[in-house]
C-alpha atoms as one frame of an Amber mdcrd trajectory, in Angstrom:
protein
  -2.949 134.571  32.996  -2.513 135.045  29.226  -0.456 132.607  27.213   2.878
 133.838  25.873   3.659 133.473  22.180   6.880 131.644  21.429   9.272 132.440
  18.628   9.128 128.956  17.168   6.286 127.938  14.927   5.055 124.579  13.815
   3.579 124.181  10.396   1.010 121.448   9.789   1.989 118.354   7.870   1.430
 118.744   4.166   0.288 116.158   1.712   1.976 115.544  -1.589   0.891 113.091
  -4.224   3.642 111.034  -5.841   3.268 109.778  -9.400   1.561 106.593  -8.131
  -1.471 108.590  -6.984  -1.417 107.843  -3.232  -0.902 110.647  -0.794   2.206
 110.597   1.375   2.558 112.746   4.466   5.686 114.852   4.790   7.004 115.626
   8.254   6.238 119.051   9.660   9.053 121.620   9.730  10.039 123.495  12.810
  11.664 126.892  12.363  12.710 129.496  14.837  13.081 133.207  14.403  16.857
 132.950  14.832  17.339 130.465  11.996  14.923 132.326   9.736  16.669 135.684
  10.167  20.079 134.096   9.575  18.862 132.524   6.348  17.379 135.815   5.184
  20.616 137.672   5.965  22.736 135.172   4.042  20.404 135.285   1.061  20.305
 139.090   0.992  24.086 139.440   1.103  24.600 136.752  -1.523  22.216 138.406
  -3.974  23.213 142.036  -3.336  24.266 143.723  -6.583  27.936 144.534  -6.832
  28.869 148.184  -6.780  30.498 148.946 -10.123  32.396 152.091 -10.889  31.610
 154.238 -13.894  34.561 152.815 -15.828  33.589 149.179 -15.198  30.030 149.874
 -16.319  30.724 152.282 -19.182  29.503 150.209 -22.135  26.127 151.974 -22.193
  27.079 154.907 -19.985  27.116 158.613 -20.697  28.248 161.822 -19.050  25.904
 164.779 -18.906  27.065 168.301 -18.123  25.044 171.414 -17.373  26.931 174.670
 -16.812  25.329 177.783 -15.366  26.288 181.231 -14.205  25.270 181.278 -10.577
  24.667 178.607  -7.985  20.900 179.036  -7.816  20.433 178.071 -11.463  22.748
 175.087 -10.984  20.808 173.846  -7.962  17.551 174.123  -9.898  19.092 172.305
 -12.879  20.519 169.534 -10.705  17.176 169.028  -8.984  15.392 168.818 -12.340
  17.951 166.309 -13.659  17.609 164.057 -10.629  13.807 164.106 -10.893  13.611
 163.698 -14.681  15.552 160.469 -15.127  17.459 157.698 -13.401  20.876 159.366
 -13.264  23.563 159.671 -10.627  24.794 163.120  -9.672  28.515 162.507  -9.955
  30.200 165.820  -9.315  29.802 169.572  -8.997  32.607 171.662 -10.416  33.112
 175.283  -9.379  34.914 176.937 -12.280  35.166 180.457 -10.867  33.601 183.789
 -11.691  30.174 182.396 -10.722  30.393 179.606 -13.323  29.653 176.095 -12.069
  28.873 172.721 -13.628  27.043 169.593 -12.545  28.090 166.230 -13.973  25.614
 163.335 -14.077  26.121 159.752 -15.232  23.815 156.970 -16.305  22.605 155.227
 -19.419  22.593 157.334 -22.569  18.813 157.826 -22.804  18.433 158.782 -19.158
  21.324 161.233 -19.300  19.918 162.901 -22.439  16.512 163.329 -20.792  18.072
 164.618 -17.573  20.304 167.159 -19.327  17.386 168.489 -21.383  15.297 168.917
 -18.228  18.189 170.484 -16.324  18.992 172.937 -19.118  15.354 174.043 -19.346
  15.121 174.526 -15.574  18.378 176.490 -15.411  17.284 178.773 -18.258  14.040
 179.590 -16.411  15.696 180.470 -13.114  19.043 181.956 -14.122  21.612 181.926
 -16.874  22.344 178.679 -18.702  25.858 178.731 -20.148  25.781 175.341 -21.848
  24.767 171.699 -21.690  26.162 168.606 -23.357  25.941 164.792 -23.335  28.974
 162.610 -24.032  27.975 159.032 -24.846  30.520 156.342 -23.912  33.359 158.696
 -22.873  36.943 157.455 -23.051  38.694 156.317 -19.892  41.215 159.145 -20.181
  38.470 161.758 -20.183  36.831 160.320 -17.090  40.150 160.011 -15.255  41.302
 163.529 -16.186  38.156 165.485 -15.412  35.687 163.468 -13.366  37.731 161.316
 -10.968  40.012 164.226 -10.017
């Protein structure tokens, strides 16, 4: 009959040399899977980054807007923006009459790169109406147009 593996492990005693030069044996540690997973869970939750809103994190933030005539061009532009830089797709705004806009947020450099890529992609596929980057937008602007 085969031996069963247990969840507890025993590590061999390790030697450490104090300043005096003689080796002292440290006792072996015994850990179980249950205590290890609990420790990992506590560590992961303690070090998880806090979720900040755009307004809390706006010191180096920017808004990028790409407006197209037609949904197909907007989808292509949004895809290009997401692939070109580390930006968050914040909102899609349907203006009416086939005009629609995608809003992205992120650091200023990433948003500039994303908007340039999105504008180029939209112009290839359909009709690009306009594109713009607003670095460090005011709170009133974000509240009035983006968080609506």
